[in-house]
Protein backbone atom coordinates (compact mmCIF):
# COMPACT_ATOMS: atom_id res chain seq x y z
CA UNK A 1 0.00 0.00 0.00
CA UNK A 2 1.45 3.36 -1.02
CA UNK A 3 2.20 5.82 1.74
CA UNK A 4 0.11 8.99 1.80
CA UNK A 5 1.87 12.31 1.30
CA UNK A 6 1.07 14.50 4.32
CA UNK A 7 1.79 18.22 4.31
CA UNK A 8 2.05 19.49 7.90
CA UNK A 9 1.27 23.16 7.52
CA UNK A 10 2.52 25.58 10.18
CA UNK A 11 3.33 29.25 10.79
CA UNK A 12 0.79 31.87 9.78
CA UNK A 13 0.67 35.66 9.68
CA UNK A 14 -0.26 36.42 13.30
CA UNK A 15 1.62 36.83 16.57
CA UNK A 16 1.14 33.10 17.12
CA UNK A 17 3.36 31.96 14.25
CA UNK A 18 6.22 30.74 16.46
CA UNK A 19 3.83 28.70 18.60
CA UNK A 20 2.42 27.21 15.40
CA UNK A 21 5.91 26.27 14.21
CA UNK A 22 6.37 24.36 17.48
CA UNK A 23 3.03 22.60 17.00
CA UNK A 24 3.92 21.61 13.46
CA UNK A 25 7.31 20.28 14.51
CA UNK A 26 5.66 18.02 17.12
CA UNK A 27 3.25 16.63 14.51
CA UNK A 28 6.07 15.97 12.03
CA UNK A 29 8.07 14.14 14.69
CA UNK A 30 5.11 12.09 15.95
CA UNK A 31 3.64 10.85 12.65
CA UNK A 32 4.62 7.29 11.72
CA UNK A 33 7.16 7.51 8.89
CA UNK A 34 6.41 3.91 7.90
CA UNK A 35 2.82 4.95 7.10
CA UNK A 36 3.19 8.54 5.89
CA UNK A 37 5.58 10.66 3.87
CA UNK A 38 5.69 13.79 6.03
CA UNK A 39 6.54 17.24 4.65
CA UNK A 40 6.91 20.37 6.77
CA UNK A 41 5.29 23.39 5.09
CA UNK A 42 5.95 26.90 6.42
CA UNK A 43 3.31 29.50 5.55
CA UNK A 44 4.72 32.86 6.57
CA UNK A 45 4.37 36.46 5.49
CA UNK A 46 7.63 36.28 3.57
CA UNK A 47 6.72 33.12 1.65
CA UNK A 48 5.23 29.63 1.46
CA UNK A 49 7.95 26.99 1.58
CA UNK A 50 8.55 23.28 1.94
CA UNK A 51 11.35 22.96 4.50
CA UNK A 52 13.24 19.66 4.26
CA UNK A 53 14.97 17.96 7.20
CA UNK A 54 18.34 19.16 5.89
CA UNK A 55 17.10 22.76 5.97
CA UNK A 56 16.74 23.17 2.20
CA UNK A 57 13.68 25.10 1.05
CA UNK A 58 11.43 24.81 -1.97
CA UNK A 59 8.63 27.24 -2.87
CA UNK A 60 5.00 26.15 -2.85
CA UNK A 61 3.17 26.39 -6.17
CA UNK A 62 -0.05 28.11 -5.09
CA UNK A 63 -1.83 26.92 -8.24
CA UNK A 64 -2.17 23.43 -6.74
CA UNK A 65 -0.24 23.57 -3.42
CA UNK A 66 2.52 21.39 -4.87
CA UNK A 67 6.27 21.47 -4.21
CA UNK A 68 9.42 19.67 -5.21
CA UNK A 69 10.94 17.10 -2.84
CA UNK A 70 13.83 14.79 -3.75
CA UNK A 71 13.39 15.71 -7.41
CA UNK A 72 9.71 14.77 -7.41
CA UNK A 73 6.66 17.00 -7.63
CA UNK A 74 4.46 16.40 -4.58
CA UNK A 75 0.76 17.22 -4.30
CA UNK A 76 -0.38 16.38 -0.75
CA UNK A 77 -2.98 13.67 -0.20
CA UNK A 78 -3.97 15.28 3.11
CA UNK A 79 -3.00 18.51 4.85
CA UNK A 80 -2.46 18.47 8.59
CA UNK A 81 -3.20 22.06 9.56
CA UNK A 82 -1.42 23.48 12.61
CA UNK A 83 -1.57 27.19 11.68
CA UNK A 84 -2.78 29.28 14.62
CA UNK A 85 -4.43 32.59 13.75
CA UNK A 86 -4.78 33.90 10.21
CA UNK A 87 -4.81 32.48 7.53
CA UNK A 88 -5.08 28.91 8.89
CA UNK A 89 -7.57 29.27 11.73
CA UNK A 90 -9.97 31.82 10.23
CA UNK A 91 -11.04 29.90 7.14
CA UNK A 92 -8.88 31.40 4.39
CA UNK A 93 -6.65 28.39 3.83
CA UNK A 94 -9.52 25.96 4.34
CA UNK A 95 -11.50 27.60 1.52
CA UNK A 96 -8.41 27.52 -0.71
CA UNK A 97 -7.74 23.83 0.00
CA UNK A 98 -11.41 23.03 -0.60
CA UNK A 99 -11.22 24.68 -4.03
CA UNK A 100 -8.16 22.55 -4.80
CA UNK A 101 -9.90 19.40 -3.57
CA UNK A 102 -7.25 18.61 -0.94
CA UNK A 103 -8.64 17.22 2.35
CA UNK A 104 -7.40 18.77 5.58
CA UNK A 105 -7.62 17.97 9.27
CA UNK A 106 -9.17 21.26 10.39
CA UNK A 107 -12.86 22.21 10.34
CA UNK A 108 -14.28 23.64 7.14
CA UNK A 109 -13.88 27.28 6.13
CA UNK A 110 -17.19 28.60 7.49
CA UNK A 111 -16.84 26.80 10.81
CA UNK A 112 -13.27 28.07 11.14
CA UNK A 113 -14.23 31.65 10.31
CA UNK A 114 -17.18 31.64 12.71
CA UNK A 115 -15.33 30.16 15.67
CA UNK A 116 -12.35 32.49 15.11
CA UNK A 117 -14.69 35.44 15.58
CA UNK A 118 -15.46 35.12 19.30
CA UNK A 119 -18.29 37.67 19.18
CA UNK A 120 -20.18 35.97 16.36
CA UNK A 121 -19.52 32.45 17.61
CA UNK A 122 -20.80 33.17 21.13
CA UNK A 123 -23.85 34.90 19.66
CA UNK A 124 -24.72 31.77 17.66
CA UNK A 125 -24.12 29.37 20.54
CA UNK A 126 -26.19 31.42 22.99
CA UNK A 127 -29.15 30.80 20.68
CA UNK A 128 -28.71 27.07 21.30
CA UNK A 129 -28.70 27.46 25.07
CA UNK A 130 -24.93 27.42 25.62
CA UNK A 131 -24.11 29.48 28.73
CA UNK A 132 -21.62 32.31 28.20
CA UNK A 133 -20.46 35.37 30.17
CA UNK A 134 -22.17 38.75 29.84
CA UNK A 135 -20.43 40.67 27.08
CA UNK A 136 -20.08 44.00 25.29
CA UNK A 137 -18.41 44.81 21.97
CA UNK A 138 -16.24 47.74 20.92
CA UNK A 139 -15.08 48.53 17.37
CA UNK A 140 -12.02 50.68 16.72
CA UNK A 141 -12.93 54.25 15.76
CA UNK A 142 -16.31 54.18 17.48
CA UNK A 143 -16.63 56.11 20.73
CA UNK A 144 -17.56 54.31 23.92
CA UNK A 145 -18.06 55.17 27.57
CA UNK A 146 -16.23 52.91 29.97
CA UNK A 147 -18.70 53.66 32.76
CA UNK A 148 -21.65 52.43 30.69
CA UNK A 149 -19.85 49.24 29.71
CA UNK A 150 -18.89 48.46 33.30
CA UNK A 151 -22.53 48.85 34.32
CA UNK A 152 -23.31 45.96 31.96
CA UNK A 153 -20.40 43.57 32.56
CA UNK A 154 -19.25 44.64 36.03
CA UNK A 155 -15.80 44.48 37.57
CA UNK A 156 -13.55 42.61 37.29
CA UNK A 157 -13.90 42.04 33.56
CA UNK A 158 -11.79 40.78 30.69
CA UNK A 159 -10.93 42.91 27.67
CA UNK A 160 -9.73 40.85 24.71
CA UNK A 161 -9.23 41.05 20.95
CA UNK A 162 -12.18 39.51 19.16
CA UNK A 163 -10.00 37.61 16.65
CA UNK A 164 -6.72 36.51 18.24
CA UNK A 165 -5.34 33.60 20.22
CA UNK A 166 -2.73 32.51 22.75
CA UNK A 167 -3.95 35.30 25.08
CA UNK A 168 -2.28 38.03 23.04
CA UNK A 169 -3.79 41.43 23.84
CA UNK A 170 -5.94 40.22 26.77
CA UNK A 171 -6.20 42.19 30.02
CA UNK A 172 -8.08 41.62 33.25
CA UNK A 173 -9.51 44.93 34.46
CA UNK A 174 -10.17 45.36 38.17
CA UNK A 175 -10.54 49.14 38.26
CA UNK A 176 -12.42 51.54 35.98
CA UNK A 177 -9.36 53.74 35.46
CA UNK A 178 -7.52 50.80 33.82
CA UNK A 179 -10.24 50.09 31.25
CA UNK A 180 -9.11 52.42 28.43
CA UNK A 181 -5.53 51.12 28.52
CA UNK A 182 -6.84 47.56 28.30
CA UNK A 183 -8.93 48.45 25.24
CA UNK A 184 -5.91 50.02 23.53
CA UNK A 185 -3.87 46.90 24.32
CA UNK A 186 -6.53 44.73 22.68
CA UNK A 187 -6.56 47.02 19.63
CA UNK A 188 -2.90 46.12 19.00
CA UNK A 189 -4.17 42.67 17.90
CA UNK A 190 -7.56 43.42 16.33
CA UNK A 191 -9.92 46.25 15.37
CA UNK A 192 -12.75 44.56 17.30
CA UNK A 193 -12.73 44.13 21.08
CA UNK A 194 -14.78 41.86 23.32
CA UNK A 195 -15.45 42.82 26.94
CA UNK A 196 -16.70 40.04 29.23
CA UNK A 197 -17.71 39.59 32.85
CA UNK A 198 -14.98 37.78 34.78
CA UNK A 199 -16.61 34.53 35.81
CA UNK A 200 -15.64 33.00 39.15
CA UNK A 201 -14.98 29.28 39.19
CA UNK A 202 -12.72 26.51 37.92
CA UNK A 203 -11.24 26.96 34.46
CA UNK A 204 -11.09 23.81 32.34
CA UNK A 205 -10.15 22.98 28.78
CA UNK A 206 -11.75 20.11 26.85
CA UNK A 207 -10.43 18.58 23.64
CA UNK A 208 -13.02 17.12 21.26
CA UNK A 209 -12.55 15.07 18.11
CA UNK A 210 -14.46 12.76 15.78
CA UNK A 211 -13.60 9.10 15.25
CA UNK A 212 -15.63 6.89 12.89
CA UNK A 213 -18.40 9.48 12.93
CA UNK A 214 -18.66 9.59 16.73
CA UNK A 215 -17.90 12.82 18.62
CA UNK A 216 -15.58 12.11 21.56
CA UNK A 217 -14.32 14.32 24.39
CA UNK A 218 -11.10 13.97 26.35
CA UNK A 219 -10.99 14.30 30.10
CA UNK A 220 -10.97 18.01 31.03
CA UNK A 221 -7.75 19.76 31.98
CA UNK A 222 -7.90 22.13 34.95
CA UNK A 223 -6.03 25.40 34.50
CA UNK A 224 -4.42 26.87 37.61
CA UNK A 225 -2.54 30.04 36.65
CA UNK A 226 0.14 31.64 38.80
CA UNK A 227 -0.90 34.93 37.21
CA UNK A 228 -4.26 36.69 37.42
CA UNK A 229 -5.53 34.67 34.48
CA UNK A 230 -4.34 32.11 31.90
CA UNK A 231 -2.21 34.58 29.93
CA UNK A 232 0.65 33.98 27.47
CA UNK A 233 3.24 33.45 30.22
CA UNK A 234 0.98 30.99 32.00
CA UNK A 235 0.27 29.08 28.78
CA UNK A 236 3.75 28.85 27.33
CA UNK A 237 6.34 29.88 29.94
CA UNK A 238 5.39 27.47 32.69
CA UNK A 239 3.57 29.93 34.95
CA UNK A 240 0.59 27.62 35.45
CA UNK A 241 -0.45 24.14 36.44
CA UNK A 242 -2.40 22.11 33.91
CA UNK A 243 -3.97 19.21 35.76
CA UNK A 244 -5.47 16.32 33.78
CA UNK A 245 -7.99 15.09 34.69
CA UNK A 246 -9.38 18.23 36.32
CA UNK A 247 -10.10 18.15 40.04
CA UNK A 248 -13.85 18.45 39.63
CA UNK A 249 -16.70 16.12 40.47
CA UNK A 250 -17.73 13.30 38.15
CA UNK A 251 -21.00 15.14 37.52
CA UNK A 252 -19.16 18.33 36.55
CA UNK A 253 -16.81 16.30 34.34
CA UNK A 254 -19.70 14.70 32.47
CA UNK A 255 -21.50 18.03 32.20
CA UNK A 256 -18.56 19.93 30.70
CA UNK A 257 -17.71 17.06 28.32
CA UNK A 258 -21.33 16.99 27.18
CA UNK A 259 -21.26 20.75 26.63
CA UNK A 260 -17.99 20.54 24.67
CA UNK A 261 -19.44 17.83 22.42
CA UNK A 262 -22.59 19.94 22.01
CA UNK A 263 -20.53 22.95 20.87
CA UNK A 264 -18.61 20.73 18.41
CA UNK A 265 -21.88 19.34 17.03
CA UNK A 266 -23.75 22.67 16.80
CA UNK A 267 -20.90 24.30 14.90
CA UNK A 268 -20.42 21.31 12.59
CA UNK A 269 -16.77 20.85 13.50
CA UNK A 270 -14.28 18.27 12.30
CA UNK A 271 -10.74 17.38 13.32
CA UNK A 272 -9.71 18.19 16.89
CA UNK A 273 -10.93 21.29 18.70
CA UNK A 274 -10.41 22.61 22.23
CA UNK A 275 -13.08 24.47 24.16
CA UNK A 276 -12.46 26.56 27.27
CA UNK A 277 -14.99 26.77 30.10
CA UNK A 278 -15.38 28.28 33.55
CA UNK A 279 -17.37 26.00 35.83
CA UNK A 280 -19.31 28.39 38.05
CA UNK A 281 -21.61 26.89 40.71
CA UNK A 282 -21.56 23.56 38.89
CA UNK A 283 -22.49 25.00 35.49
CA UNK A 284 -20.00 25.23 32.57
CA UNK A 285 -19.81 28.63 30.86
CA UNK A 286 -18.11 28.64 27.47
CA UNK A 287 -15.25 31.11 27.00
CA UNK A 288 -14.20 30.15 23.47
CA UNK A 289 -13.54 27.24 21.13
CA UNK A 290 -10.33 26.76 19.12
CA UNK A 291 -10.30 24.96 15.77
CA UNK A 292 -6.52 24.56 15.46
CA UNK A 293 -5.47 24.12 19.09
CA UNK A 294 -1.83 24.10 20.09
CA UNK A 295 -0.03 20.78 19.64
CA UNK A 296 3.39 21.74 20.98
CA UNK A 297 4.90 19.83 23.89
CA UNK A 298 3.58 22.52 26.29
CA UNK A 299 0.06 22.33 24.85
CA UNK A 300 -3.04 20.81 26.41
CA UNK A 301 -4.25 18.46 23.65
CA UNK A 302 -1.08 16.29 23.62
CA UNK A 303 -1.35 15.96 27.40
CA UNK A 304 -5.00 14.91 27.13
CA UNK A 305 -4.13 12.38 24.42
CA UNK A 306 -1.48 10.79 26.63
CA UNK A 307 -3.80 10.81 29.67
CA UNK A 308 -6.33 8.86 27.58
CA UNK A 309 -3.70 6.17 27.03
CA UNK A 310 -3.26 7.03 23.36
CA UNK A 311 -0.02 7.41 21.41
CA UNK A 312 0.31 10.90 19.94
CA UNK A 313 1.32 9.66 16.49
CA UNK A 314 -1.64 7.29 16.37
CA UNK A 315 -4.03 10.07 17.34
CA UNK A 316 -2.64 12.39 14.66
CA UNK A 317 -2.90 9.52 12.19
CA UNK A 318 -6.57 9.04 13.05
CA UNK A 319 -7.22 12.72 12.28
CA UNK A 320 -5.55 12.28 8.90
CA UNK A 321 -7.58 9.18 8.08
CA UNK A 322 -10.84 10.88 9.12
CA UNK A 323 -10.03 13.82 6.85
CA UNK A 324 -9.16 11.48 3.98
CA UNK A 325 -12.44 9.54 4.35
CA UNK A 326 -14.50 12.74 4.63
CA UNK A 327 -13.40 14.04 1.22
CA UNK A 328 -15.70 11.55 -0.50
Short mmCIF file of C-alpha atoms in Angstrom, two decimals, residues 4 12 29 32 35 46 112 150 160 175 186 216-217 259 265 275 285 287 299-300 303:
data_model
loop_
_atom_site.label_atom_id
_atom_site.label_comp_id
_atom_site.label_asym_id
_atom_site.label_seq_id
_atom_site.Cartn_x
_atom_site.Cartn_y
_atom_site.Cartn_z
CA UNK A 4 0.11 8.99 1.80
CA UNK A 12 0.79 31.87 9.78
CA UNK A 29 8.07 14.14 14.69
CA UNK A 32 4.62 7.29 11.72
CA UNK A 35 2.82 4.95 7.10
CA UNK A 46 7.63 36.28 3.57
CA UNK A 112 -13.27 28.07 11.14
CA UNK A 150 -18.89 48.46 33.30
CA UNK A 160 -9.73 40.85 24.71
CA UNK A 175 -10.54 49.14 38.26
CA UNK A 186 -6.53 44.73 22.68
CA UNK A 216 -15.58 12.11 21.56
CA UNK A 217 -14.32 14.32 24.39
CA UNK A 259 -21.26 20.75 26.63
CA UNK A 265 -21.88 19.34 17.03
CA UNK A 275 -13.08 24.47 24.16
CA UNK A 285 -19.81 28.63 30.86
CA UNK A 287 -15.25 31.11 27.00
CA UNK A 299 0.06 22.33 24.85
CA UNK A 300 -3.04 20.81 26.41
CA UNK A 303 -1.35 15.96 27.40
#
